Coordinates of C-alpha atoms and ligand atoms in Angstrom, one line a residue:
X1 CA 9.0 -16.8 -21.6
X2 CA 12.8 -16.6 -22.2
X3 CA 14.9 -16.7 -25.2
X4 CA 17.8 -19.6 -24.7
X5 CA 21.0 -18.5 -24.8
X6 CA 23.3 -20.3 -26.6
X7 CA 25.5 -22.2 -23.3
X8 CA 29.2 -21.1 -23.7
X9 CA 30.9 -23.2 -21.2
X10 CA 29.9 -26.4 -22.8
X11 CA 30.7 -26.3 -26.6
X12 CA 28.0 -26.6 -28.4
X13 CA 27.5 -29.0 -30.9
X14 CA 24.8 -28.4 -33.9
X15 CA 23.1 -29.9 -36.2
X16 CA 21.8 -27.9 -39.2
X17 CA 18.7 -29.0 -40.8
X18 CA 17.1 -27.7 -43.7
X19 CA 13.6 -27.9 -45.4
X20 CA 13.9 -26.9 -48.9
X21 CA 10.4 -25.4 -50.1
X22 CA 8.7 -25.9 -53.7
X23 CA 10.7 -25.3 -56.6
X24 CA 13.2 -23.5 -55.0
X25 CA 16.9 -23.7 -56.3
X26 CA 19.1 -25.8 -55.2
X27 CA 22.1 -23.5 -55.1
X28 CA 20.0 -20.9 -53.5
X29 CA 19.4 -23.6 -50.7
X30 CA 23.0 -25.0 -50.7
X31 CA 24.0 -20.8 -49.7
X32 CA 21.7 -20.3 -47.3
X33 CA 23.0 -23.7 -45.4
X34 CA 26.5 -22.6 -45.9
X35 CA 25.5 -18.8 -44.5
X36 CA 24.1 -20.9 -41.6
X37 CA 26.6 -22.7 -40.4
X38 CA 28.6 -19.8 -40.6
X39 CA 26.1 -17.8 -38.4
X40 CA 26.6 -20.7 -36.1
X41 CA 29.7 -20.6 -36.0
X42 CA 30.2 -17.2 -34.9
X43 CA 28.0 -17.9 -32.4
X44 CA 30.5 -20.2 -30.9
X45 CA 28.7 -23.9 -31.9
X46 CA 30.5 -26.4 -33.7
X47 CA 28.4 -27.8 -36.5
X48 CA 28.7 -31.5 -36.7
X49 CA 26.2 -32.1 -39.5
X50 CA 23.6 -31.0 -41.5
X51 CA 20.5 -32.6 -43.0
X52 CA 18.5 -30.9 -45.9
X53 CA 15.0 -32.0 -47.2
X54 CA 12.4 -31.1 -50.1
X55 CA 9.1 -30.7 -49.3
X56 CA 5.9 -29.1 -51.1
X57 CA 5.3 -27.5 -48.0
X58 CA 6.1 -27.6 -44.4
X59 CA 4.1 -29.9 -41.9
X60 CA 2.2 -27.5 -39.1
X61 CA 3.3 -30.0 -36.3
X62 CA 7.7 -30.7 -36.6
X63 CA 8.0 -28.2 -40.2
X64 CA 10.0 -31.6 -41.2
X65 CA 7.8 -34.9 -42.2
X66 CA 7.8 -37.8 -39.5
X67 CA 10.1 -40.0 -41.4
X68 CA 13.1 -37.4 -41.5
X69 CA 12.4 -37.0 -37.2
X70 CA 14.0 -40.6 -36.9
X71 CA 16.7 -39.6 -39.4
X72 CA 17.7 -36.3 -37.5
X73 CA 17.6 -38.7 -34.1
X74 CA 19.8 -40.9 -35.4
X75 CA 22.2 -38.0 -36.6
X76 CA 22.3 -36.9 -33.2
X77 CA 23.0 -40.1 -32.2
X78 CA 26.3 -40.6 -34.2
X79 CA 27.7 -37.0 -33.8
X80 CA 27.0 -35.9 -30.1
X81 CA 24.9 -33.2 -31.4
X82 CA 23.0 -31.3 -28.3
X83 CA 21.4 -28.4 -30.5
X84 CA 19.4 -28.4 -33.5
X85 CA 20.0 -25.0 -35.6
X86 CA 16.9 -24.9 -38.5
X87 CA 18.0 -22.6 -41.6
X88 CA 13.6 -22.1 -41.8
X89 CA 11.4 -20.1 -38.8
X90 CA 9.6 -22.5 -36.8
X91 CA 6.7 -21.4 -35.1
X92 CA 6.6 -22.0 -31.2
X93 CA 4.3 -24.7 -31.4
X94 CA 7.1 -26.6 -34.1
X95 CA 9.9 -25.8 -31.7
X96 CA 7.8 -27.2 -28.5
X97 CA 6.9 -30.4 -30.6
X98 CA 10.8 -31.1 -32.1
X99 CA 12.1 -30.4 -28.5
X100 CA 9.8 -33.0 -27.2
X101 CA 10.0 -35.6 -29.6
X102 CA 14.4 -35.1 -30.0
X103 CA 15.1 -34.7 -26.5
X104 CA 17.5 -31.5 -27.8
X105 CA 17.2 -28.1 -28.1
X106 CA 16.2 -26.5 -31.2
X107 CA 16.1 -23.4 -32.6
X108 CA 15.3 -21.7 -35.6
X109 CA 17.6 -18.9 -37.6
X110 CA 16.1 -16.0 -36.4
X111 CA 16.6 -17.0 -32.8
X112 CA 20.0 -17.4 -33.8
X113 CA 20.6 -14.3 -35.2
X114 CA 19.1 -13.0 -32.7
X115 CA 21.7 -14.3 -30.2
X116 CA 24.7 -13.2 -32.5
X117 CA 23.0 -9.8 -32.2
X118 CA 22.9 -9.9 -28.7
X119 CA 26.2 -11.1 -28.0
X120 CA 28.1 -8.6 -30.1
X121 CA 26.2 -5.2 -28.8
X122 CA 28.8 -3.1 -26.8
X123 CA 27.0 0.4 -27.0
X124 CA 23.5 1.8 -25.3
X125 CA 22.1 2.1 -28.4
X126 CA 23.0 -1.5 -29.9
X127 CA 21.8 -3.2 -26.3
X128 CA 18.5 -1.5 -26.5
X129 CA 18.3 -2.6 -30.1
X130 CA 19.0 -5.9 -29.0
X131 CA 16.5 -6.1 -26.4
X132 CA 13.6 -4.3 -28.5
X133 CA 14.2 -6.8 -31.2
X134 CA 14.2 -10.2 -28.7
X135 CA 11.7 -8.7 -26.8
X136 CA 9.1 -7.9 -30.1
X137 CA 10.3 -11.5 -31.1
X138 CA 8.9 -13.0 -28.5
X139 CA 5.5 -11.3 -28.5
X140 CA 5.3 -12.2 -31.9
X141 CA 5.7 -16.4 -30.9
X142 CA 3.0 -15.9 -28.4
X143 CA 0.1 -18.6 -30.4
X144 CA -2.4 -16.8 -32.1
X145 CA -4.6 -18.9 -30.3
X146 CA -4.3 -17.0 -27.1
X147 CA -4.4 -13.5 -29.0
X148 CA -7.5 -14.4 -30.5
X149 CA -9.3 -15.9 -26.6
X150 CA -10.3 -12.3 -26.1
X151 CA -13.1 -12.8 -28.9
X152 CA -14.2 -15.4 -26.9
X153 CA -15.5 -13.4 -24.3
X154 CA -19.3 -13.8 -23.1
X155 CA -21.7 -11.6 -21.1
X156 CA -20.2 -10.7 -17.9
X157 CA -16.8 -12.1 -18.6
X158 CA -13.7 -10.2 -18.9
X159 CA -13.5 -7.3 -21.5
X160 CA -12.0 -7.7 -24.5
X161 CA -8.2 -7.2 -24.7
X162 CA -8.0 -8.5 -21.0
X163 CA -7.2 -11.7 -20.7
X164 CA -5.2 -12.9 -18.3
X165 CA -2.0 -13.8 -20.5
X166 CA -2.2 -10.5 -22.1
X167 CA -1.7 -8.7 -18.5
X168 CA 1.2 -11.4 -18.2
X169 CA 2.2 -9.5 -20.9
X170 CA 1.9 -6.1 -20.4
X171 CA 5.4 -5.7 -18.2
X172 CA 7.1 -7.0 -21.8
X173 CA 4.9 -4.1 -23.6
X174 CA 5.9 -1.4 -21.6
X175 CA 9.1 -2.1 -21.7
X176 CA 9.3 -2.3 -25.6
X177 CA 7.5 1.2 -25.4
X178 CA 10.7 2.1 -22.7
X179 CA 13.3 0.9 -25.1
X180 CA 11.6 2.7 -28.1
X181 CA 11.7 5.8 -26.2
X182 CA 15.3 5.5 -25.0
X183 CA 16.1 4.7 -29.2
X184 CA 14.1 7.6 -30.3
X185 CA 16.3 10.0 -27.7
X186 CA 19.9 8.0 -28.1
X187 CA 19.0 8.6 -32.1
X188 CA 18.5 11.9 -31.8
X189 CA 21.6 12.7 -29.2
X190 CA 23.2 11.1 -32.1
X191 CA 22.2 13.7 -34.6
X192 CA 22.9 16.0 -32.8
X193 CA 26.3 15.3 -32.2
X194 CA 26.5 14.8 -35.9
X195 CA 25.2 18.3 -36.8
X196 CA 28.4 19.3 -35.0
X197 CA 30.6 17.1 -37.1
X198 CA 33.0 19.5 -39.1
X199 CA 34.0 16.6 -41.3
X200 CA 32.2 14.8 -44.3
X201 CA 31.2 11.3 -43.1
X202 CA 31.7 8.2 -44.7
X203 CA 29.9 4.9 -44.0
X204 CA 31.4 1.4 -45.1
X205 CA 28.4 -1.7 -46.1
X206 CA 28.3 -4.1 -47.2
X207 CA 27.5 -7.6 -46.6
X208 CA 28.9 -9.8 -43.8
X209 CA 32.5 -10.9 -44.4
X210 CA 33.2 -8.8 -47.6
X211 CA 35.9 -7.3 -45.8
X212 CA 34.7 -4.1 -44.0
X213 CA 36.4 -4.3 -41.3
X214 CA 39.7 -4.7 -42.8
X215 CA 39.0 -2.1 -45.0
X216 CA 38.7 0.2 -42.3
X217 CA 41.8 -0.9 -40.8
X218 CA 43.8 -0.2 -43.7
X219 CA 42.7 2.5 -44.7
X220 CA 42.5 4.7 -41.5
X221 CA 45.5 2.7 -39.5
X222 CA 42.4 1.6 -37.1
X223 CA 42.5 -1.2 -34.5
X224 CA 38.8 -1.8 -35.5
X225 CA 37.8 -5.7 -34.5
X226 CA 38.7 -7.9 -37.6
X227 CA 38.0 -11.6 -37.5
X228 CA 36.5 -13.7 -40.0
X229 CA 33.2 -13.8 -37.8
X230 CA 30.1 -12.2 -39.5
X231 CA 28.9 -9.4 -37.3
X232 CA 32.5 -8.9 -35.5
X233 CA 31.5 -4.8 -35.3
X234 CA 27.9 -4.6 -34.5
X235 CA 28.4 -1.6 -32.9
X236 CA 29.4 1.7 -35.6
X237 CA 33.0 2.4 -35.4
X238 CA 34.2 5.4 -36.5
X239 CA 37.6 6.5 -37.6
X240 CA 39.0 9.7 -39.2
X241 CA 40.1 9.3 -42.5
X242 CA 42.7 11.4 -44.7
X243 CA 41.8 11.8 -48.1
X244 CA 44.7 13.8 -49.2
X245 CA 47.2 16.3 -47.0
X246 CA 44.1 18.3 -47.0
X247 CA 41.0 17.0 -46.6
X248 CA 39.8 14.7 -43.9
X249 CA 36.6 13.1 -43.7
X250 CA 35.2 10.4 -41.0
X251 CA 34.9 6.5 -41.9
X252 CA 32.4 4.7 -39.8
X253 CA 31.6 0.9 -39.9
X254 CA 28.1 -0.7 -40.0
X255 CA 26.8 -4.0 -39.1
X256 CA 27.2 -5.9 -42.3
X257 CA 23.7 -7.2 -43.8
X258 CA 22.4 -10.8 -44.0
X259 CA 20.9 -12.8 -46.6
X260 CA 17.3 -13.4 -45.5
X261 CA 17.4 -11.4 -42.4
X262 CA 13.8 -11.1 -40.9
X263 CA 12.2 -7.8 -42.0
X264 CA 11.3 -7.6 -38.3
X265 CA 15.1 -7.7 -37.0
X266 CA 15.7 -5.0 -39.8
X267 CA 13.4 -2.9 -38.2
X268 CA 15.0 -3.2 -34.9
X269 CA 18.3 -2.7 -36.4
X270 CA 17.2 0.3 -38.5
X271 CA 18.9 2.8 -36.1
X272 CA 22.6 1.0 -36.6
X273 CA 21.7 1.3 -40.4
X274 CA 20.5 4.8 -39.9
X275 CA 23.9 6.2 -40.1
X276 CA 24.4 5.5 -43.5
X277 CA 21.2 7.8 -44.2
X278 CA 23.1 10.9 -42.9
X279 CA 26.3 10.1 -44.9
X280 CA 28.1 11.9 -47.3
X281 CA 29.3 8.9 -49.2
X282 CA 28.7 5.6 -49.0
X283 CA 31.2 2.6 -49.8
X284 CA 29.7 -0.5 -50.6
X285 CA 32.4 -3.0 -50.1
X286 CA 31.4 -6.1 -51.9
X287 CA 33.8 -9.6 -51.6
X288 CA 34.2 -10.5 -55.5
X289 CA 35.6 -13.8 -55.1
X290 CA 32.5 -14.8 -53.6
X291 CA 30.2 -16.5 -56.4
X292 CA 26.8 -14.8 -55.4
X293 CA 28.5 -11.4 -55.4
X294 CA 26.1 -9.6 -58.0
X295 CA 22.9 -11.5 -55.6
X296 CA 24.4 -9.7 -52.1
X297 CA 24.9 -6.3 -54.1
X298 CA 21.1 -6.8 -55.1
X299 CA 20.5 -7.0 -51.3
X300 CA 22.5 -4.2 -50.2
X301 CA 20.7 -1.9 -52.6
X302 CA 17.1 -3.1 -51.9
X303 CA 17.8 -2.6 -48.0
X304 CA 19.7 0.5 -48.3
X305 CA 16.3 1.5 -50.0
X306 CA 14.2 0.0 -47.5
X307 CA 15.8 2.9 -45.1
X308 CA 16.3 5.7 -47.1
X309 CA 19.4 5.4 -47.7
X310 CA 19.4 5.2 -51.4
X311 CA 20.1 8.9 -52.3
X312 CA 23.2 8.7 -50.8
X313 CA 26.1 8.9 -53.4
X314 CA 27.5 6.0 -53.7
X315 CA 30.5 4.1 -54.7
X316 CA 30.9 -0.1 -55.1
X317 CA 34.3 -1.9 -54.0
X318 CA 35.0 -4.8 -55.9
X319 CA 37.1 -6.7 -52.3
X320 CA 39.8 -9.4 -52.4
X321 CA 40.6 -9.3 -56.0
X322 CA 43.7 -11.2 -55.0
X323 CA 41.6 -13.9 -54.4
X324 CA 42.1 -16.1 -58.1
X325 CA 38.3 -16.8 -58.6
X326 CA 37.5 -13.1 -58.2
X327 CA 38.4 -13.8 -62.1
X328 CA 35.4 -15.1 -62.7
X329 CA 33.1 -13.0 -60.7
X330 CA 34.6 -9.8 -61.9
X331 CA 33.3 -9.7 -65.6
X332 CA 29.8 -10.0 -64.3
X333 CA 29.8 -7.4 -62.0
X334 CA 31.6 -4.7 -63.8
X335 CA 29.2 -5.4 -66.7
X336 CA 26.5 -4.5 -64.7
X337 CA 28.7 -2.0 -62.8
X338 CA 31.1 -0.4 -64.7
X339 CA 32.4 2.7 -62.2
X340 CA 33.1 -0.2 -59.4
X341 CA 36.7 0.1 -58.2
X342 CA 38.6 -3.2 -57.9
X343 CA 40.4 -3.2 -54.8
X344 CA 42.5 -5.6 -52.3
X345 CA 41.9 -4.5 -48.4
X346 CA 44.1 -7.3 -47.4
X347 CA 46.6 -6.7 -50.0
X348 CA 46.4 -2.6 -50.2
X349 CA 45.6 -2.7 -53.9
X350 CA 43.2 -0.1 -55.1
X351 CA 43.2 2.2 -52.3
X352 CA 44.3 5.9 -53.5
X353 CA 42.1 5.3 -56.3
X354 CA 39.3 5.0 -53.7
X355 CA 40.3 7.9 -51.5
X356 CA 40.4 9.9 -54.9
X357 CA 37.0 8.7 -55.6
X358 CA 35.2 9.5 -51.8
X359 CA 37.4 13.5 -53.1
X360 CA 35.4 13.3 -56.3
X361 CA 32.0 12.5 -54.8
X362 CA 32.1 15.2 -51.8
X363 CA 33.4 18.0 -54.1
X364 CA 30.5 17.2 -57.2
X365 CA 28.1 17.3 -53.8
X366 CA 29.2 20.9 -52.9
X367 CA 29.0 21.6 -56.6
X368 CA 25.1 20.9 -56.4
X369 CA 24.6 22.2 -53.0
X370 CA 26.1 25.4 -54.1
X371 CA 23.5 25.7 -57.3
Ligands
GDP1 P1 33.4 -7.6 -42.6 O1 32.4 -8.6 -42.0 O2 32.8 -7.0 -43.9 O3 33.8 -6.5 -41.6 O4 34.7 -8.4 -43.1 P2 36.1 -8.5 -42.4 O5 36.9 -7.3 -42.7 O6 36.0 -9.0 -41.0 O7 36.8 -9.6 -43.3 C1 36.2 -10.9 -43.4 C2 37.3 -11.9 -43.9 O8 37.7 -11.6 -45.3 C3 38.6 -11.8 -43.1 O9 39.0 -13.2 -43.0 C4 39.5 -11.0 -43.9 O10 40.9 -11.3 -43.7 C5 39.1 -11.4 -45.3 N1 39.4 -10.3 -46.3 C6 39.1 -9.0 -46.2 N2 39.6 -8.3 -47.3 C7 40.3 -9.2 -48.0 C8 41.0 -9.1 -49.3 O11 41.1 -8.0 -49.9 N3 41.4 -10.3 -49.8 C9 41.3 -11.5 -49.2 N4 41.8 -12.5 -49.8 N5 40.6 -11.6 -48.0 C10 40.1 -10.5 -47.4
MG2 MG1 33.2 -6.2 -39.7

């Protein structure tokens, strides 16, 4: 068992299909599509179409009903597609049956994530992230049906827990319990090497594309990666950073978030996001042209307290207000966000009043530290 990389030498050509579930909203659904193709699109696939269906509730054999199976072939047909990308997660037994039937490779959006993730890790630690989380992916597609054979087990026949696929296994479990060691010691090397930090540390998030990157770049003159790819620094760069003449502090980068992004790939990734539990400040850089702004700030704050990271003091960056319809995003989220600084990466608007504002938070903390 193998995950399928994604071919670069041929482009590939994909086709996005979505099943829409219940009652949910249709502009909720029309976002996640449009977060999809950009996901595939920074993992180097050309999306040549995209096919979205209701349904009360997936089918167990293609997730899709029969009738929409003819449509997608004939989809395929008239664009050239050779991938299938679904926005849902497909169990193995959906993506065995939809390969079969189509003739073309499909995959679901954590496997695509997945590959994205994979693709972009440069450092020991972000590899052995990578791995753990394809490797715990893959033990988790193995059917339940085979899990469950070692209940079947009579008198005399193999114990339970043994059965022959489960020692198959076994070389893909010992290595997960490898990589988690390796984390565990690159995390604490880490730690350490922060304990000997002499200056406060600062850690941009935000969501993909809100403009981290070029944040960084502006504000600390770094050659940090920028391109208008989600997930363009997986790997935590770090940059000093001078607040005034004075006072210098360091600015690291995080692997942006993702709307829906499998709790089990957030586990994996918990030691990129760990960072931001030993900052000084956070900067939440939010893009507030983009019409869902207030939704990804929800997110950021629920999985910054899904690690701990929510004690951290904080401050929100209202990004690419030179964008026009940050107009009509803006009222919204300074109503419920009133300190928020407006800002420009791209245009250098805002950005003394934010270095004033990381000076503000660090001396109130050595205020309370010194109580
Ligand atoms: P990251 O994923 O958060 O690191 O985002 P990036 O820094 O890579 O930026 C994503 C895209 O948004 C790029 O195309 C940037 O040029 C663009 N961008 C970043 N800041 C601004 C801004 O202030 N205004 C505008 N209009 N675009 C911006
Ligand atoms: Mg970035």
């Amino acid at each position: 068992m193998k995950t399928r990389t994604i071919d670069t030498t041929v482009p590939e050509r994909a086709l996005l299909v979505q099943v829409i579930i219940g009652n949910t909203d249709r502009a909720e659904a029309e976002e996640s599509l449009a977060e999809l193709e950009r996901l595939a699109d920074t993992a180097g696939a050309e999306v040549v179409g995209a096919i979205s269906q209701r349904r009360d509730k997936p089918t167990p054999s293609f997730y899709i009903g029969e009738g929409k199976l003819a449509e997608i072939q004939l989809a395929c047909r008239n664009t050239g597609a050779n991938l299938i990308i679904f926005d849902n997660d497909l169990s193995p037994a959906q993506v065995n049956n939809l390969d079969m039937a189509l003739g073309i490779k499909t995959i679901d959006r954590t496997e695509l994530i997945l590959q994205i993730f994979a693709r972009r890790a440069r450092s020991a630690e972000a590899k052995a992230q990578v791995e753990l989380a394809q490797l715990q992916y893959l033990i988790s597609r193995i059917p339940i049906s085979v899990k469950q054979a070692r209940f079947r087990g009579g008198i005399g026949m193999r114990g339970p827990g043994e059965t022959p696929l489960q020692l198959r296994n076994e070389p893909m479990r010992r290595r997960i319990r490898e990589l988690q060691k390796q984390l565990e010691l690159l995390q604490r090397r880490r730690e350490q090497s922060r304990k000997k930090n002499r200056w406060p540390l600062v850690c941009l998030v935000g969501y993909t594309n809100a403009g981290k990157s070029t944040l960084l770049n502006t504000l600390a003159h770094a050659d940090a990666f920028v391109d208008d790819m989600l997930f363009a620094t997986l790997d935590t760069k770090t940059r000093l950073l001078y607040i005034d003449e004075k006072q210098k502090v360091l600015l690291t980068d995080t692997v942006g978030f993702i709307r829906n992004l499998p709790h089990t790939l957030i586990a994996s990734f918990k030691s990129t996001l760990d960072v931001t539990t030993q900052a000084d400040v956070l900067l939440i850089v939010v893009d507030a042209s983009y019409q869902y702004a207030l939704d990804h700030l929800k997110v950021v704050h629920q999985t910054l307290a899904e690690i701990g990271a929510d004690k951290v003091p904080s401050i929100i960056l209202l990004n690419k207000i030179d964008n026009p319809s940050a107009q009509t995003v803006l009222p919204e989220l300074l109503k419920n966000f009133p300190d928020a600084i407006q800002i420009s990466a791209l245009k250098k608007i805002g950005l003394d009043r934010v270095k004033q504002a990381i000076a503000q938070k660090l001396n109130s903390n050595c205020l309370r530290t010194s109580y």
